[in-house]
Amino acid sequence: MSRDEQKSRVAGLELAQIIFIGRTFEEYMKMFNLTVEEIKGKSILDCPGGACSFSSHSRKWGADPMAADIAYEHEIGQLEVKGLQDIEHTMKQMEQVQDKYRWDDFGSIHGLEEERRRAITDCVADMRRFPDRYVASVLPELPFADEQFDLTLSAHFLFTYADRLDAEFHLQTILELLRVSKRDLRIFPTVDLSGKRYEHMDQLKAILEERGYITSEEKTLYEFQRGAHTMLHIVKSR
C-alpha cells in the first residue's frame, strides 16, 4: 500500500473504527525507562496519545506535555463512551489469550480493566481541562514545529502493527517524530502483536545511523505482552 493510500485510509476514520484505549502514567514511566526527574521541565510529545494518562500525570510532575492522535478529531464525550466500550470488549477477548501476557503488575483481567479505566478517566478529565494540548493529526505528518519537543514518546503503534503498516510508513513516521524532537525519541515495544521483533529493524536502524542518529534497543522495566520488553531509543547527535 502506498503512503497516500495509507493516509487516505486513516484520514477519514469513523469513531467506530478507532480503538480508544490507553496506558497509565506508571506504565509509561516503566516502558520508556523514565524517572520523574527526567520529565520535570521538559516539553514532551505523546504520539499517538490515545486514551493514555501520561499527559495528565506528567503535567502534575512539572512537565509540559502534548498528545497527538487521529482520535482527537472526535468529541471528548463520544471518545469517553467509545473508550469504555472498547475496554469492556477487550477484556472479554483477553480471557481467551491470557497466557500471552504476564500478570505480575495487574494480577488479573479485573485488575487490568481497573487500570485501563483509570487511564481513560484521567485522560478525559485532562482533555476537558486542556483541550488545546490534545491535537488531532494523521501520521506520517504532524502539525508541529521543528524540534518543538525535548522528548517524544510513541507507544503501541509502530512495530506493533507491522503487519498493517509498511516499512516506508514506519520510516517516514519515525523521521517526522524526529523532526519535531530536539534530541530524544523512544518507541515501545520493538515487537509486533505476535511477539516477533520488527522484521525491518536492522535495516531501519542502518538508515537512521547513516543520517547521523544514534540508535539502541534497550530493555525496559515493563512487560505485559510476553516478549514485549524493549524500546527503540533514537537520539540526535549534536
mmCIF file of C-alpha atoms in Angstrom:
data_model
loop_
_atom_site.group_PDB
_atom_site.id
_atom_site.type_symbol
_atom_site.label_atom_id
_atom_site.label_comp_id
_atom_site.label_asym_id
_atom_site.label_seq_id
_atom_site.Cartn_x
_atom_site.Cartn_y
_atom_site.Cartn_z
ATOM 1 C CA MET A 1 0.000 0.000 0.000
ATOM 2 C CA SER A 2 1.382 3.443 -0.934
ATOM 3 C CA ARG A 3 1.860 6.239 1.581
ATOM 4 C CA ASP A 4 -1.023 8.226 0.038
ATOM 5 C CA GLU A 5 -3.315 5.190 0.201
ATOM 6 C CA GLN A 6 -2.419 4.655 3.851
ATOM 7 C CA LYS A 7 -3.067 8.309 4.636
ATOM 8 C CA SER A 8 -6.445 8.317 2.911
ATOM 9 C CA ARG A 9 -7.337 5.088 4.674
ATOM 10 C CA VAL A 10 -6.846 6.613 8.107
ATOM 11 C CA ALA A 11 -7.762 10.263 7.396
ATOM 12 C CA GLY A 12 -11.496 9.650 7.449
ATOM 13 C CA LEU A 13 -11.685 7.085 10.227
ATOM 14 C CA GLU A 14 -15.123 6.846 11.738
ATOM 15 C CA LEU A 15 -15.290 6.705 15.522
ATOM 16 C CA ALA A 16 -16.447 3.074 15.273
ATOM 17 C CA GLN A 17 -13.110 2.171 13.607
ATOM 18 C CA ILE A 18 -10.979 3.727 16.336
ATOM 19 C CA ILE A 19 -9.954 1.729 19.405
ATOM 20 C CA PHE A 20 -9.691 4.303 22.199
ATOM 21 C CA ILE A 21 -7.725 2.550 24.931
ATOM 22 C CA GLY A 22 -4.706 3.826 26.840
ATOM 23 C CA ARG A 23 -1.995 3.041 29.343
ATOM 24 C CA THR A 24 -1.392 4.713 32.677
ATOM 25 C CA PHE A 25 1.354 7.173 33.594
ATOM 26 C CA GLU A 26 3.033 4.447 35.666
ATOM 27 C CA GLU A 27 3.112 2.090 32.679
ATOM 28 C CA TYR A 28 4.672 4.798 30.504
ATOM 29 C CA MET A 29 7.390 5.529 33.040
ATOM 30 C CA LYS A 30 8.337 1.829 33.019
ATOM 31 C CA MET A 31 8.053 1.211 29.271
ATOM 32 C CA PHE A 32 10.209 4.228 28.436
ATOM 33 C CA ASN A 33 12.718 3.874 31.305
ATOM 34 C CA LEU A 34 11.825 7.344 32.617
ATOM 35 C CA THR A 35 12.228 8.946 36.027
ATOM 36 C CA VAL A 36 10.262 11.891 37.419
ATOM 37 C CA GLU A 37 13.473 13.954 37.416
ATOM 38 C CA GLU A 38 13.884 13.332 33.675
ATOM 39 C CA ILE A 39 10.463 14.712 32.762
ATOM 40 C CA LYS A 40 10.405 17.803 35.027
ATOM 41 C CA GLY A 41 10.505 20.985 32.961
ATOM 42 C CA LYS A 42 10.524 19.047 29.669
ATOM 43 C CA SER A 43 8.202 19.553 26.727
ATOM 44 C CA ILE A 44 7.041 16.052 25.811
ATOM 45 C CA LEU A 45 5.026 14.730 22.860
ATOM 46 C CA ASP A 46 2.983 11.539 23.264
ATOM 47 C CA CYS A 47 2.148 10.268 19.775
ATOM 48 C CA PRO A 48 -0.190 8.532 19.288
ATOM 49 C CA GLY A 49 -1.567 9.513 22.690
ATOM 50 C CA GLY A 50 -4.864 7.596 22.606
ATOM 51 C CA ALA A 51 -6.582 7.373 25.994
ATOM 52 C CA CYS A 52 -3.308 7.406 27.946
ATOM 53 C CA SER A 53 -2.956 9.297 31.214
ATOM 54 C CA PHE A 54 0.724 10.185 30.739
ATOM 55 C CA SER A 55 -0.044 13.808 29.840
ATOM 56 C CA SER A 56 -2.397 14.223 32.775
ATOM 57 C CA HIS A 57 0.100 12.995 35.365
ATOM 58 C CA SER A 58 3.332 14.293 33.837
ATOM 59 C CA ARG A 59 1.796 17.786 33.944
ATOM 60 C CA LYS A 60 1.475 17.388 37.734
ATOM 61 C CA TRP A 61 5.177 16.484 37.886
ATOM 62 C CA GLY A 62 6.220 19.691 36.129
ATOM 63 C CA ALA A 63 6.362 18.518 32.513
ATOM 64 C CA ASP A 64 4.801 20.382 29.575
ATOM 65 C CA PRO A 65 3.071 17.554 27.660
ATOM 66 C CA MET A 66 1.247 17.468 24.335
ATOM 67 C CA ALA A 67 -0.597 14.470 22.871
ATOM 68 C CA ALA A 68 -1.384 13.843 19.203
ATOM 69 C CA ASP A 69 -3.732 11.202 17.795
ATOM 70 C CA ILE A 70 -6.142 10.738 14.914
ATOM 71 C CA ALA A 71 -8.852 10.017 17.509
ATOM 72 C CA TYR A 72 -8.788 13.576 18.858
ATOM 73 C CA GLU A 73 -10.809 14.870 15.905
ATOM 74 C CA HIS A 74 -13.829 13.352 17.699
ATOM 75 C CA GLU A 75 -15.763 14.986 20.538
ATOM 76 C CA ILE A 76 -14.417 14.207 24.027
ATOM 77 C CA GLY A 77 -17.681 12.805 25.397
ATOM 78 C CA GLN A 78 -18.011 10.463 22.421
ATOM 79 C CA LEU A 79 -14.432 9.279 22.892
ATOM 80 C CA GLU A 80 -15.080 8.561 26.567
ATOM 81 C CA VAL A 81 -18.168 6.433 25.790
ATOM 82 C CA LYS A 82 -16.346 4.618 22.966
ATOM 83 C CA GLY A 83 -13.266 4.031 25.133
ATOM 84 C CA LEU A 84 -15.236 2.469 27.980
ATOM 85 C CA GLN A 85 -16.997 0.188 25.465
ATOM 86 C CA ASP A 86 -13.613 -0.743 23.972
ATOM 87 C CA ILE A 87 -12.253 -1.659 27.405
ATOM 88 C CA GLU A 88 -15.224 -3.942 28.063
ATOM 89 C CA HIS A 89 -14.873 -5.605 24.659
ATOM 90 C CA THR A 90 -11.096 -6.014 25.016
ATOM 91 C CA MET A 91 -11.387 -7.641 28.448
ATOM 92 C CA LYS A 92 -13.718 -10.298 27.009
ATOM 93 C CA GLN A 93 -11.149 -11.009 24.264
ATOM 94 C CA MET A 94 -8.326 -11.173 26.818
ATOM 95 C CA GLU A 95 -9.951 -14.129 28.539
ATOM 96 C CA GLN A 96 -9.099 -16.288 25.508
ATOM 97 C CA VAL A 97 -5.405 -15.271 25.328
ATOM 98 C CA GLN A 98 -4.338 -14.777 28.952
ATOM 99 C CA ASP A 99 -1.276 -16.976 28.502
ATOM 100 C CA LYS A 100 0.219 -14.450 26.055
ATOM 101 C CA TYR A 101 0.567 -11.928 28.866
ATOM 102 C CA ARG A 102 2.378 -11.518 32.175
ATOM 103 C CA TRP A 103 0.087 -10.656 35.073
ATOM 104 C CA ASP A 104 2.666 -9.545 37.672
ATOM 105 C CA ASP A 105 1.562 -5.892 37.572
ATOM 106 C CA PHE A 106 -2.196 -6.304 37.139
ATOM 107 C CA GLY A 107 -2.897 -9.578 38.956
ATOM 108 C CA SER A 108 -5.926 -10.446 36.845
ATOM 109 C CA ILE A 109 -8.135 -9.294 33.990
ATOM 110 C CA HIS A 110 -10.192 -7.405 36.571
ATOM 111 C CA GLY A 111 -7.047 -5.605 37.741
ATOM 112 C CA LEU A 112 -6.150 -4.758 34.145
ATOM 113 C CA GLU A 113 -9.645 -3.429 33.499
ATOM 114 C CA GLU A 114 -9.392 -1.128 36.535
ATOM 115 C CA GLU A 115 -6.085 0.304 35.277
ATOM 116 C CA ARG A 116 -7.448 0.851 31.733
ATOM 117 C CA ARG A 117 -10.486 2.627 33.211
ATOM 118 C CA ARG A 118 -8.211 4.755 35.393
ATOM 119 C CA ALA A 119 -6.160 5.740 32.337
ATOM 120 C CA ILE A 120 -9.139 6.866 30.273
ATOM 121 C CA THR A 121 -10.800 8.662 33.223
ATOM 122 C CA ASP A 122 -7.643 10.705 33.901
ATOM 123 C CA CYS A 123 -7.075 11.294 30.173
ATOM 124 C CA VAL A 124 -10.614 12.545 29.503
ATOM 125 C CA ALA A 125 -10.531 14.858 32.540
ATOM 126 C CA ASP A 126 -7.249 16.330 31.257
ATOM 127 C CA MET A 127 -8.654 16.697 27.721
ATOM 128 C CA ARG A 128 -11.538 18.743 29.132
ATOM 129 C CA ARG A 129 -9.160 20.971 31.106
ATOM 130 C CA PHE A 130 -6.530 21.375 28.379
ATOM 131 C CA PRO A 131 -8.266 20.724 25.025
ATOM 132 C CA ASP A 132 -5.552 22.554 23.063
ATOM 133 C CA ARG A 133 -2.959 20.036 24.325
ATOM 134 C CA TYR A 134 -4.689 17.154 22.519
ATOM 135 C CA VAL A 135 -4.127 17.646 18.802
ATOM 136 C CA ALA A 136 -5.794 15.660 16.010
ATOM 137 C CA SER A 137 -3.199 14.529 13.469
ATOM 138 C CA VAL A 138 -2.681 11.848 10.845
ATOM 139 C CA LEU A 139 0.756 10.268 10.681
ATOM 140 C CA PRO A 140 3.187 10.429 8.983
ATOM 141 C CA GLU A 141 2.627 14.194 9.245
ATOM 142 C CA LEU A 142 2.486 16.296 12.411
ATOM 143 C CA PRO A 143 1.328 19.919 12.806
ATOM 144 C CA PHE A 144 4.269 20.923 14.998
ATOM 145 C CA ALA A 145 7.413 22.997 14.545
ATOM 146 C CA ASP A 146 10.897 21.552 14.036
ATOM 147 C CA GLU A 147 12.426 20.498 17.370
ATOM 148 C CA GLN A 148 9.362 21.665 19.319
ATOM 149 C CA PHE A 149 9.683 18.915 21.955
ATOM 150 C CA ASP A 150 12.527 17.878 24.246
ATOM 151 C CA LEU A 151 11.309 14.280 24.251
ATOM 152 C CA THR A 152 8.912 12.287 22.058
ATOM 153 C CA LEU A 153 7.280 9.023 23.138
ATOM 154 C CA SER A 154 5.437 6.595 20.862
ATOM 155 C CA ALA A 155 3.763 3.513 22.327
ATOM 156 C CA HIS A 156 1.962 0.524 20.826
ATOM 157 C CA PHE A 157 1.645 1.757 17.255
ATOM 158 C CA LEU A 158 4.795 1.456 15.157
ATOM 159 C CA PHE A 159 6.224 -2.087 15.108
ATOM 160 C CA THR A 160 3.105 -3.293 16.961
ATOM 161 C CA TYR A 161 1.104 -3.104 13.721
ATOM 162 C CA ALA A 162 3.926 -4.045 11.363
ATOM 163 C CA ASP A 163 1.513 -6.337 9.510
ATOM 164 C CA ARG A 164 -0.670 -3.332 8.572
ATOM 165 C CA LEU A 165 1.862 -0.505 8.210
ATOM 166 C CA ASP A 166 4.641 -0.977 5.653
ATOM 167 C CA ALA A 167 8.351 -0.240 6.071
ATOM 168 C CA GLU A 168 8.123 3.097 4.221
ATOM 169 C CA PHE A 169 5.343 4.287 6.565
ATOM 170 C CA HIS A 170 7.474 3.294 9.566
ATOM 171 C CA LEU A 171 10.492 5.213 8.248
ATOM 172 C CA GLN A 172 8.517 8.334 7.284
ATOM 173 C CA THR A 173 6.700 8.395 10.636
ATOM 174 C CA ILE A 174 9.930 7.994 12.618
ATOM 175 C CA LEU A 175 11.623 10.761 10.603
ATOM 176 C CA GLU A 176 8.628 13.013 11.301
ATOM 177 C CA LEU A 177 8.712 12.202 15.037
ATOM 178 C CA LEU A 178 12.441 13.027 14.976
ATOM 179 C CA ARG A 179 11.812 16.293 13.094
ATOM 180 C CA VAL A 180 9.651 17.633 15.949
ATOM 181 C CA SER A 181 12.062 16.346 18.639
ATOM 182 C CA LYS A 182 15.065 18.290 19.880
ATOM 183 C CA ARG A 183 17.048 15.200 20.740
ATOM 184 C CA ASP A 184 15.247 12.124 22.045
ATOM 185 C CA LEU A 185 12.662 9.698 20.581
ATOM 186 C CA ARG A 186 11.582 6.491 22.338
ATOM 187 C CA ILE A 187 9.360 3.842 20.714
ATOM 188 C CA PHE A 188 7.836 0.907 22.624
ATOM 189 C CA PRO A 189 7.705 -2.022 22.032
ATOM 190 C CA THR A 190 10.045 -3.316 19.309
ATOM 191 C CA VAL A 191 7.896 -6.387 18.578
ATOM 192 C CA ASP A 192 4.595 -6.991 16.778
ATOM 193 C CA LEU A 193 1.411 -8.442 18.264
ATOM 194 C CA SER A 194 2.784 -11.970 17.888
ATOM 195 C CA GLY A 195 5.880 -11.038 19.936
ATOM 196 C CA LYS A 196 8.240 -11.106 16.929
ATOM 197 C CA ARG A 197 10.952 -8.413 16.651
ATOM 198 C CA TYR A 198 10.197 -5.942 13.854
ATOM 199 C CA GLU A 199 11.497 -7.667 10.732
ATOM 200 C CA HIS A 200 12.977 -4.494 9.158
ATOM 201 C CA MET A 201 14.586 -3.249 12.399
ATOM 202 C CA ASP A 202 18.215 -3.710 11.344
ATOM 203 C CA GLN A 203 17.592 -2.014 8.004
ATOM 204 C CA LEU A 204 15.709 0.832 9.703
ATOM 205 C CA LYS A 205 18.489 1.388 12.237
ATOM 206 C CA ALA A 206 21.091 1.404 9.450
ATOM 207 C CA ILE A 207 19.168 4.107 7.555
ATOM 208 C CA LEU A 208 18.832 6.226 10.698
ATOM 209 C CA GLU A 209 22.504 5.805 11.612
ATOM 210 C CA GLU A 210 23.515 6.821 8.076
ATOM 211 C CA ARG A 211 21.591 10.043 8.707
ATOM 212 C CA GLY A 212 23.528 10.694 11.899
ATOM 213 C CA TYR A 213 21.130 9.368 14.533
ATOM 214 C CA ILE A 214 22.269 7.139 17.400
ATOM 215 C CA THR A 215 20.003 4.094 17.856
ATOM 216 C CA SER A 216 19.784 1.461 20.565
ATOM 217 C CA GLU A 217 17.343 -1.248 21.602
ATOM 218 C CA GLU A 218 17.020 -1.019 25.372
ATOM 219 C CA LYS A 219 15.458 -3.430 27.844
ATOM 220 C CA THR A 220 12.737 -1.794 29.920
ATOM 221 C CA LEU A 221 11.111 -2.474 33.270
ATOM 222 C CA TYR A 222 7.761 -3.099 31.572
ATOM 223 C CA GLU A 223 6.491 -6.382 30.152
ATOM 224 C CA PHE A 224 2.795 -7.154 29.819
ATOM 225 C CA GLN A 225 2.651 -8.792 26.381
ATOM 226 C CA ARG A 226 5.169 -11.622 26.647
ATOM 227 C CA GLY A 227 8.404 -10.700 24.857
ATOM 228 C CA ALA A 228 7.451 -7.001 24.593
ATOM 229 C CA HIS A 229 10.036 -5.541 26.969
ATOM 230 C CA THR A 230 12.329 -3.477 24.740
ATOM 231 C CA MET A 231 12.167 0.055 23.354
ATOM 232 C CA LEU A 232 13.943 1.616 20.404
ATOM 233 C CA HIS A 233 15.799 4.707 21.629
ATOM 234 C CA ILE A 234 16.849 7.206 18.943
ATOM 235 C CA VAL A 235 18.998 10.201 19.804
ATOM 236 C CA LYS A 236 20.035 13.115 17.602
ATOM 237 C CA SER A 237 23.797 13.530 17.776
ATOM 238 C CA ARG A 238 24.918 17.116 18.160
#
